[in-house]
Amino acid sequence: MGRIVVISTGGTIASRWQGSGFAADADGNEVIATAPMPEGVTVEVVDLFSVNSPRLTTAHQLTLLRTVHEVLADPGVDGIVVTHGTDTLEESAFLVDLHHHDARSVVFTGSQRPMGTADGDGPENLYDALLTAANTRGLGVLISFAGRVHAARGTVKTQAVALDAFADPSKELLGKIGFGKVTILRTPQRPEALPLPAMPELPPRVDVVVHHADGDPVLFNAAIAAGARGVVLVGTGAGNATPEIVDAVKAAVEGGVLVALTTRVMAGPVTEIYTHGGAVDLVAAGAVPTGTLRAGQARIAVLSALLGSDDTAERTALLRQTLSAPGSVLVEV
């Protein structure tokens, strides 16, 4: 069925007991040894790093992105599986998807339970990911977890510890896996892939600020003062805040900062309904609405736009490009 390269980055699937808790320390070959292999699949391992995914940096993620492109430069490779910690898996997968122009699948997976446990989910997830990488084409970057296949775009971690950890709350399931077969239920919609970015010596800072009752611009302005070149504002409801925050967004955008607007609500799009500090005013102030992308992936979209150009207008255009997949929901009322 195919030659699959597994890129190992750590996470729970590579974690063992460290005396007071679990942490990643197993290499890729140890992880692979826990799982059965789909018939006809041969596996090669790239040990990229082994860290708990909350510790991942932009530099880690850009290294992963470049490694994926280097592996796919070999036409004999039929697909890639990335083993990854679940905490930031949705961010890394989306970054790779934004820059993925190859028909071959890149499939992210991991586990909710550490390796070596009697009820561990890592072996089955890895088997399913290998099966998915070997049997799918033209779907972009995928997440395979708990017998389900998700598109990278829009998929988030929805369960802190339960095994069925990932979903796209705004869309129907992409596919499912069972009895050695991958069934794809729909085609994900994706924009044109962005060029592979350079590896900057110091990646641009992109912060996330969450609005709440009694929220003011203090934390937003603190991010700007700390050097943020991009900020994701997580609004309430359909993407709302206050007039004071609107003023802060306007000043930041005028200063060349790229501001994206998402919502803390689990499902549904950012929608321009309300004024008096709502999404109507925030978008008018220069914030770019992110549709159904939530904070982690919105941050990755801003990061990719910042890496793509030094020009403020071009960066805004790139951000809008990453959000303009056919069939994506960018609603104006």
CSV table of C-alpha atoms in Angstrom, one decimal:
chain,number,residue,atom,x,y,z
A,1,MET,CA,0.0,0.0,0.0
A,2,GLY,CA,2.8,2.4,0.5
A,3,ARG,CA,6.0,3.8,2.0
A,4,ILE,CA,5.1,6.1,4.9
A,5,VAL,CA,7.5,8.3,6.8
A,6,VAL,CA,6.7,8.8,10.5
A,7,ILE,CA,8.0,12.1,11.9
A,8,SER,CA,8.2,11.8,15.7
A,9,THR,CA,7.8,15.0,17.8
A,10,GLY,CA,7.0,13.6,21.3
A,11,GLY,CA,3.7,14.1,23.2
A,12,THR,CA,1.7,11.7,25.3
A,13,ILE,CA,2.1,9.0,22.6
A,14,ALA,CA,5.9,9.1,23.4
A,15,SER,CA,5.5,9.7,27.2
A,16,ARG,CA,6.5,7.6,30.2
A,17,TRP,CA,6.3,8.1,33.9
A,18,GLN,CA,8.9,10.5,35.3
A,19,GLY,CA,8.3,10.1,39.0
A,20,SER,CA,5.8,12.8,39.5
A,21,GLY,CA,4.0,12.8,36.1
A,22,PHE,CA,4.3,11.8,32.5
A,23,ALA,CA,6.6,13.4,29.9
A,24,ALA,CA,7.8,12.6,26.4
A,25,ASP,CA,11.1,10.7,26.3
A,26,ALA,CA,10.6,7.9,23.8
A,27,ASP,CA,12.0,8.1,20.3
A,28,GLY,CA,10.1,7.4,17.1
A,29,ASN,CA,11.2,3.8,16.8
A,30,GLU,CA,9.9,3.0,20.3
A,31,VAL,CA,6.6,4.6,19.5
A,32,ILE,CA,6.3,2.7,16.2
A,33,ALA,CA,7.1,-0.6,18.0
A,34,THR,CA,3.9,-0.3,20.0
A,35,ALA,CA,1.6,-0.5,17.0
A,36,PRO,CA,0.7,-3.1,14.4
A,37,MET,CA,1.5,-2.2,10.8
A,38,PRO,CA,-1.2,-2.1,8.1
A,39,GLU,CA,-0.7,-4.8,5.5
A,40,GLY,CA,1.6,-3.6,2.7
A,41,VAL,CA,2.8,-0.5,4.5
A,42,THR,CA,6.5,0.1,5.1
A,43,VAL,CA,7.6,2.7,7.7
A,44,GLU,CA,10.6,4.9,8.0
A,45,VAL,CA,11.2,7.1,11.1
A,46,VAL,CA,12.4,10.7,11.4
A,47,ASP,CA,13.2,11.6,15.0
A,48,LEU,CA,12.6,15.4,14.9
A,49,PHE,CA,12.3,16.1,18.7
A,50,SER,CA,10.7,14.6,21.7
A,51,VAL,CA,8.9,17.2,23.9
A,52,ASN,CA,5.5,17.7,25.6
A,53,SER,CA,3.5,19.7,23.1
A,54,PRO,CA,2.8,22.7,25.4
A,55,ARG,CA,6.5,23.4,25.2
A,56,LEU,CA,6.5,23.7,21.4
A,57,THR,CA,7.7,27.0,20.0
A,58,THR,CA,7.2,28.6,16.6
A,59,ALA,CA,10.8,27.5,15.8
A,60,HIS,CA,9.8,23.9,16.5
A,61,GLN,CA,6.7,24.2,14.3
A,62,LEU,CA,8.6,25.8,11.4
A,63,THR,CA,11.2,23.1,11.7
A,64,LEU,CA,8.5,20.5,11.4
A,65,LEU,CA,7.0,22.3,8.4
A,66,ARG,CA,10.3,22.3,6.6
A,67,THR,CA,10.9,18.7,7.4
A,68,VAL,CA,7.6,17.7,5.9
A,69,HIS,CA,8.5,19.5,2.7
A,70,GLU,CA,12.0,17.8,2.7
A,71,VAL,CA,10.4,14.4,3.1
A,72,LEU,CA,7.9,14.9,0.3
A,73,ALA,CA,10.7,16.0,-2.0
A,74,ASP,CA,11.3,12.2,-2.4
A,75,PRO,CA,8.8,11.0,-5.0
A,76,GLY,CA,9.1,7.5,-3.5
A,77,VAL,CA,7.3,8.6,-0.3
A,78,ASP,CA,3.6,7.8,-0.4
A,79,GLY,CA,2.6,9.8,2.7
A,80,ILE,CA,3.6,11.2,6.1
A,81,VAL,CA,2.4,10.5,9.6
A,82,VAL,CA,3.3,13.0,12.4
A,83,THR,CA,3.1,11.8,16.0
A,84,HIS,CA,2.5,14.9,18.1
A,85,GLY,CA,1.2,15.9,21.5
A,86,THR,CA,-2.5,16.7,21.6
A,87,ASP,CA,-2.3,20.1,23.4
A,88,THR,CA,-1.0,22.0,20.4
A,89,LEU,CA,-1.6,19.4,17.6
A,90,GLU,CA,-4.3,21.5,16.0
A,91,GLU,CA,-1.9,24.4,15.6
A,92,SER,CA,1.0,22.5,14.1
A,93,ALA,CA,-1.4,20.6,11.7
A,94,PHE,CA,-3.0,23.8,10.5
A,95,LEU,CA,0.4,25.4,9.9
A,96,VAL,CA,1.5,22.5,7.8
A,97,ASP,CA,-1.9,22.6,6.0
A,98,LEU,CA,-1.6,26.2,5.1
A,99,HIS,CA,1.7,25.5,3.2
A,100,HIS,CA,0.8,22.0,1.9
A,101,HIS,CA,0.6,21.9,-1.9
A,102,ASP,CA,1.2,18.1,-2.4
A,103,ALA,CA,-1.5,15.5,-3.2
A,104,ARG,CA,0.0,13.1,-0.7
A,105,SER,CA,-1.5,13.1,2.8
A,106,VAL,CA,0.2,14.3,5.9
A,107,VAL,CA,-1.7,12.8,8.9
A,108,PHE,CA,-1.2,14.0,12.5
A,109,THR,CA,-2.0,11.7,15.4
A,110,GLY,CA,-1.2,11.2,19.0
A,111,SER,CA,-2.8,9.7,22.1
A,112,GLN,CA,-4.5,10.7,25.3
A,113,ARG,CA,-2.9,7.9,27.4
A,114,PRO,CA,0.8,7.3,27.7
A,115,MET,CA,2.7,4.6,26.0
A,116,GLY,CA,2.9,1.3,27.7
A,117,THR,CA,-0.5,1.5,29.6
A,118,ALA,CA,-2.8,-1.4,29.3
A,119,ASP,CA,-5.6,0.8,28.0
A,120,GLY,CA,-3.5,3.0,25.9
A,121,ASP,CA,-4.9,4.5,22.7
A,122,GLY,CA,-1.6,5.3,21.0
A,123,PRO,CA,-1.2,2.0,19.1
A,124,GLU,CA,-4.6,2.1,17.5
A,125,ASN,CA,-4.3,5.7,16.6
A,126,LEU,CA,-1.0,5.2,15.0
A,127,TYR,CA,-2.3,2.2,13.0
A,128,ASP,CA,-5.2,4.3,11.8
A,129,ALA,CA,-3.0,7.2,10.9
A,130,LEU,CA,-0.7,4.9,8.8
A,131,LEU,CA,-3.7,3.4,7.1
A,132,THR,CA,-5.1,6.9,6.3
A,133,ALA,CA,-1.7,8.2,5.0
A,134,ALA,CA,-1.4,5.2,2.7
A,135,ASN,CA,-5.0,5.4,1.3
A,136,THR,CA,-5.9,9.0,0.9
A,137,ARG,CA,-4.9,11.7,-1.6
A,138,GLY,CA,-5.8,15.3,-2.3
A,139,LEU,CA,-7.3,16.0,1.1
A,140,GLY,CA,-4.5,18.2,2.6
A,141,VAL,CA,-3.3,17.7,6.1
A,142,LEU,CA,-5.5,15.4,8.2
A,143,ILE,CA,-5.9,14.5,11.9
A,144,SER,CA,-6.6,10.8,12.6
A,145,PHE,CA,-7.8,10.1,16.1
A,146,ALA,CA,-10.1,7.6,17.9
A,147,GLY,CA,-11.3,6.1,14.6
A,148,ARG,CA,-12.1,9.4,13.0
A,149,VAL,CA,-10.5,11.5,10.3
A,150,HIS,CA,-10.6,15.3,10.5
A,151,ALA,CA,-9.4,18.0,8.2
A,152,ALA,CA,-6.7,20.1,9.9
A,153,ARG,CA,-8.6,23.4,9.2
A,154,GLY,CA,-11.1,24.0,11.9
A,155,THR,CA,-10.4,20.9,14.0
A,156,VAL,CA,-9.7,21.6,17.7
A,157,LYS,CA,-9.2,19.6,20.8
A,158,THR,CA,-12.6,19.3,22.4
A,159,GLN,CA,-11.9,16.9,25.2
A,160,ALA,CA,-9.2,17.3,27.8
A,161,VAL,CA,-8.7,13.7,28.7
A,162,ALA,CA,-11.4,11.6,26.9
A,163,LEU,CA,-10.1,9.4,24.0
A,164,ASP,CA,-12.3,11.0,21.3
A,165,ALA,CA,-10.4,14.2,21.7
A,166,PHE,CA,-10.8,16.1,18.4
A,167,ALA,CA,-13.6,17.6,16.4
A,168,ASP,CA,-14.6,20.5,14.2
A,169,PRO,CA,-17.6,21.9,16.1
A,170,SER,CA,-18.7,23.8,13.0
A,171,LYS,CA,-18.6,21.1,10.4
A,172,GLU,CA,-19.6,17.5,9.8
A,173,LEU,CA,-17.1,14.7,10.2
A,174,LEU,CA,-14.6,14.3,7.4
A,175,GLY,CA,-14.1,10.5,7.6
A,176,LYS,CA,-14.0,7.4,9.7
A,177,ILE,CA,-11.8,4.3,10.1
A,178,GLY,CA,-12.9,0.7,10.8
A,179,PHE,CA,-12.1,-2.8,9.9
A,180,GLY,CA,-8.9,-1.8,8.1
A,181,LYS,CA,-10.8,0.7,5.8
A,182,VAL,CA,-10.8,4.5,5.6
A,183,THR,CA,-14.1,6.0,4.5
A,184,ILE,CA,-14.0,9.7,3.5
A,185,LEU,CA,-17.4,11.4,3.8
A,186,ARG,CA,-16.7,14.8,2.3
A,187,THR,CA,-14.0,16.9,0.7
A,188,PRO,CA,-12.4,19.6,2.8
A,189,GLN,CA,-12.3,23.1,1.3
A,190,ARG,CA,-8.8,24.7,1.3
A,191,PRO,CA,-7.3,27.9,-0.1
A,192,GLU,CA,-4.3,27.9,-2.4
A,193,ALA,CA,-1.2,26.9,-0.4
A,194,LEU,CA,1.1,29.6,0.8
A,195,PRO,CA,4.8,29.4,-0.2
A,196,LEU,CA,7.2,27.9,2.3
A,197,PRO,CA,8.3,30.7,4.7
A,198,ALA,CA,11.9,31.4,5.6
A,199,MET,CA,13.3,30.4,9.0
A,200,PRO,CA,13.6,33.8,10.8
A,201,GLU,CA,16.2,34.1,13.5
A,202,LEU,CA,13.5,35.6,15.7
A,203,PRO,CA,9.9,34.7,14.7
A,204,PRO,CA,7.3,37.4,15.0
A,205,ARG,CA,5.5,37.6,18.3
A,206,VAL,CA,1.7,36.8,18.0
A,207,ASP,CA,-0.4,37.0,21.1
A,208,VAL,CA,-3.9,35.9,22.0
A,209,VAL,CA,-6.2,38.2,24.2
A,210,VAL,CA,-9.6,37.0,25.5
A,211,HIS,CA,-12.4,39.4,26.1
A,212,HIS,CA,-14.8,38.9,29.1
A,213,ALA,CA,-17.2,40.8,31.3
A,214,ASP,CA,-15.4,43.8,32.7
A,215,GLY,CA,-12.7,43.4,30.1
A,216,ASP,CA,-10.6,46.4,29.1
A,217,PRO,CA,-7.8,47.1,26.7
A,218,VAL,CA,-5.0,46.6,29.3
A,219,LEU,CA,-3.9,43.1,28.1
A,220,PHE,CA,-4.3,44.0,24.5
A,221,ASN,CA,-2.2,47.1,24.8
A,222,ALA,CA,0.4,45.1,26.9
A,223,ALA,CA,0.8,42.7,24.0
A,224,ILE,CA,1.5,45.5,21.7
A,225,ALA,CA,4.0,47.0,24.2
A,226,ALA,CA,5.7,43.6,24.4
A,227,GLY,CA,6.4,43.7,20.7
A,228,ALA,CA,3.5,41.7,19.2
A,229,ARG,CA,3.3,42.1,15.5
A,230,GLY,CA,0.0,40.2,15.5
A,231,VAL,CA,-2.8,39.8,18.0
A,232,VAL,CA,-5.8,37.4,18.0
A,233,LEU,CA,-8.7,39.0,19.8
A,234,VAL,CA,-11.0,36.4,21.2
A,235,GLY,CA,-14.4,38.1,21.5
A,236,THR,CA,-17.6,37.1,23.1
A,237,GLY,CA,-20.6,35.8,21.2
A,238,ALA,CA,-20.2,36.2,17.5
A,239,GLY,CA,-17.0,38.3,18.0
A,240,ASN,CA,-17.8,41.2,20.2
A,241,ALA,CA,-16.0,43.4,22.7
A,242,THR,CA,-16.2,47.1,23.9
A,243,PRO,CA,-15.8,50.5,22.3
A,244,GLU,CA,-12.5,50.9,24.3
A,245,ILE,CA,-11.1,47.7,22.8
A,246,VAL,CA,-12.2,48.9,19.4
A,247,ASP,CA,-10.1,52.0,19.9
A,248,ALA,CA,-7.1,49.9,20.9
A,249,VAL,CA,-7.6,47.7,17.8
A,250,LYS,CA,-7.7,50.7,15.6
A,251,ALA,CA,-4.5,52.2,17.0
A,252,ALA,CA,-2.7,48.8,16.7
A,253,VAL,CA,-3.8,48.3,13.1
A,254,GLU,CA,-2.7,51.9,12.2
A,255,GLY,CA,0.7,51.0,13.8
A,256,GLY,CA,1.1,48.0,11.4
A,257,VAL,CA,-0.1,45.3,13.8
A,258,LEU,CA,-2.1,42.5,12.2
A,259,VAL,CA,-5.3,41.9,14.3
A,260,ALA,CA,-7.5,38.9,13.8
A,261,LEU,CA,-11.0,38.5,15.4
A,262,THR,CA,-12.3,35.2,16.6
A,263,THR,CA,-14.8,34.1,19.3
A,264,ARG,CA,-14.6,32.1,22.6
A,265,VAL,CA,-17.8,30.3,21.6
A,266,MET,CA,-17.1,26.7,20.5
A,267,ALA,CA,-19.0,26.7,17.2
A,268,GLY,CA,-20.2,29.1,14.5
A,269,PRO,CA,-18.7,32.0,12.6
A,270,VAL,CA,-17.6,35.4,13.6
A,271,THR,CA,-20.5,37.5,12.4
A,272,GLU,CA,-20.9,41.3,12.0
A,273,ILE,CA,-24.2,41.9,13.9
A,274,TYR,CA,-23.5,44.2,16.8
A,275,THR,CA,-22.1,47.7,17.1
A,276,HIS,CA,-21.1,49.6,20.4
A,277,GLY,CA,-17.9,47.6,20.4
A,278,GLY,CA,-19.2,44.5,18.6
A,279,ALA,CA,-17.8,42.8,15.5
A,280,VAL,CA,-19.3,45.6,13.2
A,281,ASP,CA,-17.0,48.1,14.9
A,282,LEU,CA,-14.0,45.8,15.4
A,283,VAL,CA,-13.9,44.9,11.7
A,284,ALA,CA,-14.3,48.6,10.7
A,285,ALA,CA,-11.3,49.3,13.0
A,286,GLY,CA,-9.2,46.8,10.9
A,287,ALA,CA,-9.6,43.5,12.7
A,288,VAL,CA,-9.9,40.5,10.2
A,289,PRO,CA,-12.7,38.1,11.1
A,290,THR,CA,-11.6,34.5,11.1
A,291,GLY,CA,-14.8,32.7,10.2
A,292,THR,CA,-15.0,29.5,12.2
A,293,LEU,CA,-11.3,29.3,13.1
A,294,ARG,CA,-10.7,29.5,16.8
A,295,ALA,CA,-7.9,31.1,18.7
A,296,GLY,CA,-5.0,28.6,18.2
A,297,GLN,CA,-5.5,28.3,14.5
A,298,ALA,CA,-6.3,32.0,14.0
A,299,ARG,CA,-2.9,32.7,15.6
A,300,ILE,CA,-1.2,30.3,13.1
A,301,ALA,CA,-3.0,32.1,10.2
A,302,VAL,CA,-1.6,35.5,11.5
A,303,LEU,CA,1.8,34.0,12.0
A,304,SER,CA,1.9,32.7,8.4
A,305,ALA,CA,0.8,36.0,7.1
A,306,LEU,CA,3.5,37.8,9.0
A,307,LEU,CA,6.1,35.4,7.7
A,308,GLY,CA,4.9,35.8,4.2
A,309,SER,CA,5.6,39.5,3.7
A,310,ASP,CA,7.2,42.6,5.2
A,311,ASP,CA,4.5,44.9,3.8
A,312,THR,CA,1.5,45.6,6.0
A,313,ALA,CA,-1.1,45.6,3.2
A,314,GLU,CA,0.3,42.4,1.7
A,315,ARG,CA,0.2,40.7,5.2
A,316,THR,CA,-3.5,41.6,5.6
A,317,ALA,CA,-4.2,40.2,2.1
A,318,LEU,CA,-2.3,37.0,3.0
A,319,LEU,CA,-4.3,36.6,6.2
A,320,ARG,CA,-7.5,37.0,4.2
A,321,GLN,CA,-6.3,34.5,1.7
A,322,THR,CA,-5.7,31.9,4.4
A,323,LEU,CA,-9.3,32.5,5.6
A,324,SER,CA,-11.0,32.4,2.2
A,325,ALA,CA,-11.3,28.7,1.5
A,326,PRO,CA,-14.2,28.0,-0.9
A,327,GLY,CA,-17.2,27.0,1.3
A,328,SER,CA,-15.7,28.5,4.4
A,329,VAL,CA,-18.1,30.7,6.4
A,330,LEU,CA,-17.2,34.4,6.5
A,331,VAL,CA,-20.7,35.9,7.3
A,332,GLU,CA,-21.7,39.5,7.0
A,333,VAL,CA,-25.2,40.5,8.3
